[in-house]
Coordinates of C-alpha atoms and ligand atoms in Angstrom, one line a residue:
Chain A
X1 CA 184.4 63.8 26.9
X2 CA 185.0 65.4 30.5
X3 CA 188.8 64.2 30.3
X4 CA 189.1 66.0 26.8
X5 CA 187.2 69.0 28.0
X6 CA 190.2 69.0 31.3
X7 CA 192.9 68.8 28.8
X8 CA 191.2 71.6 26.8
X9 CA 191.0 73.9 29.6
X10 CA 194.5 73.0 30.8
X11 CA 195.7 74.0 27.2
X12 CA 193.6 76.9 27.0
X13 CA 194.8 78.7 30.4
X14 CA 198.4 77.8 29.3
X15 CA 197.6 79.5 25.8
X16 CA 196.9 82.8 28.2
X17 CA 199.7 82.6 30.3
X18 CA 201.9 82.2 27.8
X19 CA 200.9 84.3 25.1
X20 CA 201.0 87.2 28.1
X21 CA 204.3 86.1 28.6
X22 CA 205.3 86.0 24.9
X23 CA 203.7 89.9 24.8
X24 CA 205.8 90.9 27.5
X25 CA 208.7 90.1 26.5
X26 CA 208.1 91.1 23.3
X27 CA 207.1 94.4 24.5
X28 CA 210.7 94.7 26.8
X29 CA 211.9 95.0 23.1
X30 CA 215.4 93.4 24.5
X31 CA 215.5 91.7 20.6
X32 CA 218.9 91.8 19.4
X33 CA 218.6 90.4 16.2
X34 CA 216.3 91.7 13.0
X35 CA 212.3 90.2 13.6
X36 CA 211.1 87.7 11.5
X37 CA 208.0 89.8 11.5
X38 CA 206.9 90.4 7.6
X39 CA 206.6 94.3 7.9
X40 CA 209.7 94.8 9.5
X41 CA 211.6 95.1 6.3
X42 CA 212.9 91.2 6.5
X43 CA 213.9 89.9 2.7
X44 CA 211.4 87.4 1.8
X45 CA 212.1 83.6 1.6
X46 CA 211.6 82.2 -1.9
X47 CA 208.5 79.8 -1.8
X48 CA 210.1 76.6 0.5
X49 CA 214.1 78.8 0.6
X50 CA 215.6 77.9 4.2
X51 CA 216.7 80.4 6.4
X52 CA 220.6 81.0 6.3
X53 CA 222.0 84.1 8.6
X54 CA 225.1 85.5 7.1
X55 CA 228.1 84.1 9.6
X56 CA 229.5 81.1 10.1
X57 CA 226.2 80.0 11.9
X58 CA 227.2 80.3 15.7
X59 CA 227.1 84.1 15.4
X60 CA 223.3 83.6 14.9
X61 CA 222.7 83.0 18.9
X62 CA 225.5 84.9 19.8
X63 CA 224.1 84.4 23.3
X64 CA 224.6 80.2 23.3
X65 CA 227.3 79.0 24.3
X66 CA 229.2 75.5 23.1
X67 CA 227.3 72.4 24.1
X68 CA 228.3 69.1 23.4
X69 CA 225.8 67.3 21.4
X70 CA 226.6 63.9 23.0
X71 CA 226.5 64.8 26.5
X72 CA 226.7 61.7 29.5
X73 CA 229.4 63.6 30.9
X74 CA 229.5 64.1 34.8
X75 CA 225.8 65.3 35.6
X76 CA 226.4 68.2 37.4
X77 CA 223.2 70.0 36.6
X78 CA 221.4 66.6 37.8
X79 CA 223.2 67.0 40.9
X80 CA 222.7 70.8 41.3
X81 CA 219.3 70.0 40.7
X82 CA 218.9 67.3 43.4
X83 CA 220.8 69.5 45.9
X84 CA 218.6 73.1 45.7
X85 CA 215.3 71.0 45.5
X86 CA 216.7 69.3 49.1
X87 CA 217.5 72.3 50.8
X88 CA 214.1 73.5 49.7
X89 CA 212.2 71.0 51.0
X90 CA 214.4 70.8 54.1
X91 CA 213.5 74.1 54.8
X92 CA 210.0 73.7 54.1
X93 CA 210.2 70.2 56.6
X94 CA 211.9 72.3 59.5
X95 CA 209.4 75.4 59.6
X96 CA 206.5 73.1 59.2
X97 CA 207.5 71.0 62.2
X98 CA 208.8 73.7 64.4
X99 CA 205.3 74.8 63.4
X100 CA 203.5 71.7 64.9
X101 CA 205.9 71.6 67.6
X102 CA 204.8 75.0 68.9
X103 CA 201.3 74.2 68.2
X104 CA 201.1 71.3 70.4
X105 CA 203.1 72.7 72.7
X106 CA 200.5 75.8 73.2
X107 CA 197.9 72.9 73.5
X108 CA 199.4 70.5 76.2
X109 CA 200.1 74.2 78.3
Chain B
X1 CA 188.3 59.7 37.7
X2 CA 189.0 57.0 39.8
X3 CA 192.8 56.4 39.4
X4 CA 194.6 54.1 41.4
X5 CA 197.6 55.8 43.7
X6 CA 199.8 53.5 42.4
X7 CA 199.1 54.6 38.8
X8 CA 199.8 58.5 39.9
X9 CA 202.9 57.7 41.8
X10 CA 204.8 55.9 38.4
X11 CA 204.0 59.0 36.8
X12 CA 205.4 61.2 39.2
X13 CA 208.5 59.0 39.3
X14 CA 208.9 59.0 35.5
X15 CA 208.0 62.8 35.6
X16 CA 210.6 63.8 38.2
X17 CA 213.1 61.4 36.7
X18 CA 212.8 63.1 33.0
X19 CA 212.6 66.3 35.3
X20 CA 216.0 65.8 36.7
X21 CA 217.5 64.8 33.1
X22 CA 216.2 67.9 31.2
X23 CA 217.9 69.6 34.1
X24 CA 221.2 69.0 33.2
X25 CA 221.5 69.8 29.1
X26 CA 224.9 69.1 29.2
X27 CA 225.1 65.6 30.1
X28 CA 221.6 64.7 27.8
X29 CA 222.6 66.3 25.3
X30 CA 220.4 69.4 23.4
X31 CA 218.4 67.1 21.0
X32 CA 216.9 64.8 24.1
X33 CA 216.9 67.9 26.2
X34 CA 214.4 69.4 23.9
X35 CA 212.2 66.4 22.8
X36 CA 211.9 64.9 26.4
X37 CA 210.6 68.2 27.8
X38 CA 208.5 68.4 25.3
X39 CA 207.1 65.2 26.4
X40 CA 207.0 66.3 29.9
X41 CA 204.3 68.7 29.0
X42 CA 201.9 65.8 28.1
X43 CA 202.9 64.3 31.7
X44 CA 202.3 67.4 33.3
X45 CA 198.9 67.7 31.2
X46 CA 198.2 63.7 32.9
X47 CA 199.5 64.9 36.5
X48 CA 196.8 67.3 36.2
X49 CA 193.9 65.2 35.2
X50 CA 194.9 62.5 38.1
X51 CA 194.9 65.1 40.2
X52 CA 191.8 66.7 39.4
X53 CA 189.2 66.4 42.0
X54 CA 191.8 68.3 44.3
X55 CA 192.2 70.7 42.3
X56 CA 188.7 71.4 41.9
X57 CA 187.5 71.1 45.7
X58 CA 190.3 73.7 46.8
X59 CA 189.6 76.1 44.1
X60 CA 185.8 76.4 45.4
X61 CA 186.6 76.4 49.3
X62 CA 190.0 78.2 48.4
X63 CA 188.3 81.6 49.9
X64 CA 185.9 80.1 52.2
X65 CA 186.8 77.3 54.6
X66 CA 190.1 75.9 54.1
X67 CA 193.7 76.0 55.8
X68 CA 196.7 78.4 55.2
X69 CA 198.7 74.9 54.2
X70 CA 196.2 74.2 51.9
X71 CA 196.4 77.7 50.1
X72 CA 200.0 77.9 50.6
X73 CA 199.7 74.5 48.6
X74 CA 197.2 76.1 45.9
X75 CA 199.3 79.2 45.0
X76 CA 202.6 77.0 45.3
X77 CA 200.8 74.9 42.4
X78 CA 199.8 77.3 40.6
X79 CA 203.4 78.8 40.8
X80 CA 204.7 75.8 39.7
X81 CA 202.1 75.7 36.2
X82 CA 203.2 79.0 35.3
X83 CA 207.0 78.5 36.3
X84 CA 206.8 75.1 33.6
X85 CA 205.0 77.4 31.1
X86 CA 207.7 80.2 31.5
X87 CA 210.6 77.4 31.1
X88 CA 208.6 75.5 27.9
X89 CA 207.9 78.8 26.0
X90 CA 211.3 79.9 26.9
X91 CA 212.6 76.6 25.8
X92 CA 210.8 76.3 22.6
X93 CA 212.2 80.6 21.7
X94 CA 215.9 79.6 22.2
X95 CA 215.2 76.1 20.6
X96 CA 218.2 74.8 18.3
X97 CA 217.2 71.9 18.1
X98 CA 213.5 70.9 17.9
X99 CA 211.9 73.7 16.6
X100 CA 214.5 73.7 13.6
X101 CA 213.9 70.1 12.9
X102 CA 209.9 70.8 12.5
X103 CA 210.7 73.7 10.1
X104 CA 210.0 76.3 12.6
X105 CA 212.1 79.0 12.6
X106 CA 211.9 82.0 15.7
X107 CA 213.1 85.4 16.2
X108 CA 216.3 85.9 18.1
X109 CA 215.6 87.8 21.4
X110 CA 218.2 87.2 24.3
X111 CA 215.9 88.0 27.2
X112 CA 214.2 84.0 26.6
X113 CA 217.9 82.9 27.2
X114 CA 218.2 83.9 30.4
X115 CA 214.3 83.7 31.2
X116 CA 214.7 80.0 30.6
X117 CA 217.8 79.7 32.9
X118 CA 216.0 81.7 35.7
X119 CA 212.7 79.9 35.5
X120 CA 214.8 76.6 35.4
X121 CA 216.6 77.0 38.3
X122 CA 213.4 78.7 40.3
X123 CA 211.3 75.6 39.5
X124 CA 214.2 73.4 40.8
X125 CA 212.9 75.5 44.7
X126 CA 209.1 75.4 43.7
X127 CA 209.5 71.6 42.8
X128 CA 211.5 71.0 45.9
X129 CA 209.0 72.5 48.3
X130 CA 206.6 70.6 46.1
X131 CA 207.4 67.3 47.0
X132 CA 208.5 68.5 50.6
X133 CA 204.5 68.9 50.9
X134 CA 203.7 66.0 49.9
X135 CA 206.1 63.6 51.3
X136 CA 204.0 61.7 53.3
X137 CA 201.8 60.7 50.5
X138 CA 205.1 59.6 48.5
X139 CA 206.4 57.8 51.1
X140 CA 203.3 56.2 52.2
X141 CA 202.5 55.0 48.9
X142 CA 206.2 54.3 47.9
X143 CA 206.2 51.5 50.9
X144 CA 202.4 50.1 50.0
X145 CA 203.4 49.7 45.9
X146 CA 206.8 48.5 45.9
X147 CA 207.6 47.1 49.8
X148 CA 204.1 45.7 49.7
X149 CA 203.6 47.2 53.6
X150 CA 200.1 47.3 54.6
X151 CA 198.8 50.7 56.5
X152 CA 196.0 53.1 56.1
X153 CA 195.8 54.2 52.8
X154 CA 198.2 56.9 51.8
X155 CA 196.6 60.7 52.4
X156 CA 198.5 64.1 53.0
X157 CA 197.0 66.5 55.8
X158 CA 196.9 68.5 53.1
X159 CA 194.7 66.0 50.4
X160 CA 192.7 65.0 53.3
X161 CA 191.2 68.2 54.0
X162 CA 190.5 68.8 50.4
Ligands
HEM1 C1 210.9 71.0 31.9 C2 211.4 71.8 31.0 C3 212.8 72.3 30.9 C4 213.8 72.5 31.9 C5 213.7 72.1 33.4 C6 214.9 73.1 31.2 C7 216.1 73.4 31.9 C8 217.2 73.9 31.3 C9 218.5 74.2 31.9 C10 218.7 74.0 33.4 C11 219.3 74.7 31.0 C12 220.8 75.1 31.2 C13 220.9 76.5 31.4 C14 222.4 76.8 31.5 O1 223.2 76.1 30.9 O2 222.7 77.8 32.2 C15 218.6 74.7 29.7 C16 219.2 75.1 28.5 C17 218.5 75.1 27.3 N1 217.3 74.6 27.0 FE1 216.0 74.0 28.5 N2 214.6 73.3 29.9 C18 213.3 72.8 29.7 C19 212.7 72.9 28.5 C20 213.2 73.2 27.2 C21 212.5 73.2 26.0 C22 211.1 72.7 25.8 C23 213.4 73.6 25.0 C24 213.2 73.7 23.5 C25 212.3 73.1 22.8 C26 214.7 73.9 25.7 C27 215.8 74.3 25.0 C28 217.0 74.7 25.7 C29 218.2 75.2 25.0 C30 218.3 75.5 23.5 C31 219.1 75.5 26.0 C32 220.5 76.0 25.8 C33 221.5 74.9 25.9 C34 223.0 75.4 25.8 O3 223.2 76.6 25.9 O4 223.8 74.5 25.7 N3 214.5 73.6 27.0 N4 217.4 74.2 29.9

């Protein structure tokens, strides 16, 4: 019961965030394509009709760009990845123990 | 909940693992991009819940007695939740994959394209300083589960004052 009522809070406070999020966003009206919003003029679906966009389908997210489905190519992104999280850290690591150094050094003075 | 250490440190493993896959779209490929982070939200959801009791004890003292590494800690975590919420909701707008597949259908708005690579690539810093925080813990508890060494048990400055 306590466990459920964590994961229920979790889920509520992401609910917030995001739908703030989702409202901003929404309100930077950046949209470039028609809103699926019903009184925004869109042609209604017939009951359980698929939506098709006119095009040849790729113009739809004229934003993506190719991706291979497959993928297992060379994992650059997994090595970007590991690369900015290390300097990060490494930062972190060499302020915190210049930190402690000077700390201790103010002490033993 | 009492959890054991070695319990929360395979999930982190697993969790930073699928972390560093989902990363990289490209080499998974879109489909497994998709479903495994959606998966990662239930892990997240777990990390939480085994890491509850800190959670709770800083947010009470948070304003009262407590250190700056602490509360740089704190607001790092909570930048971190609401980093992962940006990149999911992101995510699931530009989905072309798994959304599709379960019917749903979203509006087209280019701004959660490139929210979803920002917040991507800032999580990949928030993450790193993350686990830069709390190395000691992973190493400590890294050598006691898997090289079996012996020691005090495995606490951060930073869990131990909490
Ligand atoms: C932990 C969560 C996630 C992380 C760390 C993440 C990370 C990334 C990264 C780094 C990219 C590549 C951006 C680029 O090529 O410049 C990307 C692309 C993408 N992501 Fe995510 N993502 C996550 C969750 C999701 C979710 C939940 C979905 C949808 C359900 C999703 C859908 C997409 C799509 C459609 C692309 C575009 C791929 C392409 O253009 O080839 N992502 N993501």
């Amino acid at each position: 019961m306590k466990t459920l009522f964590r994961v229920l809070l979790i889920l509520v406070v992401a609910t917030l965030i995001g739908g703030v999020m989702y409202i901003g966003v929404d309100a930077s009206g950046s949209s470039n394509a028609p809103s699926f919003g019903d009184d925004e003029g869109r042609p209604q679906l017939p009951a359980g009709g698929e939506f098709r966009p006119d095009g040849d389908g790729d113009a739809f997210r004229p934003e993506g760009r190719d991706h291979d489905e497959g993928g297992l190519g060379f994992p650059g992104g997994v090595i970007k990845a590991l690369v900015l999280m290390s300097i990060a850290g490494g930062i972190y690591s060499v302020i915190a123990w210049a930190g402690k150094k000077a700390k201790r050094t103010v002490t033993t003075t | 909940m009492s959890t054991s250490n070695r319990t929360k440190l395979l999930l982190d493993i697993g969790t930073f693992l699928a972390f560093l896959v989902t990363m990289d779209p490209h080499f998974s490929g879109l489909a497994i991009h998709e479903w495994l982070s959606i998966a990662l939200a239930g892990t997240i959801v777990v990390h939480l819940l085994l890491n509850w009791e800190w959670i709770v004890n800083v947010t009470k003292r948070l304003f009262i007695k407590t250190t700056n590494g602490t509360r740089f800690n704190y607001v790092l975590n909570w930048l971190l939740f609401i980093d992962g919420i940006l990149i999911m909701l992101s995510g699931i707008m530009i989905s072309e994959s798994a959304m599709p597949a379960l019917g749903i259908l979203l509006p087209v708005n280019s701004a959660w394209r490139s929210l979803h690579d920002v917040s991507a690539n800032l999580a990949l810093i928030i993450m790193g300083l993350h686990l830069a925080m709390h190395w000691n813990w992973i190493v400590t508890t890294f050598k006691r589960v898997f090289l079996g060494s012996p020691g005090k048990p495995a606490v951060t400055g930073i869990e131990q004052e909490a």
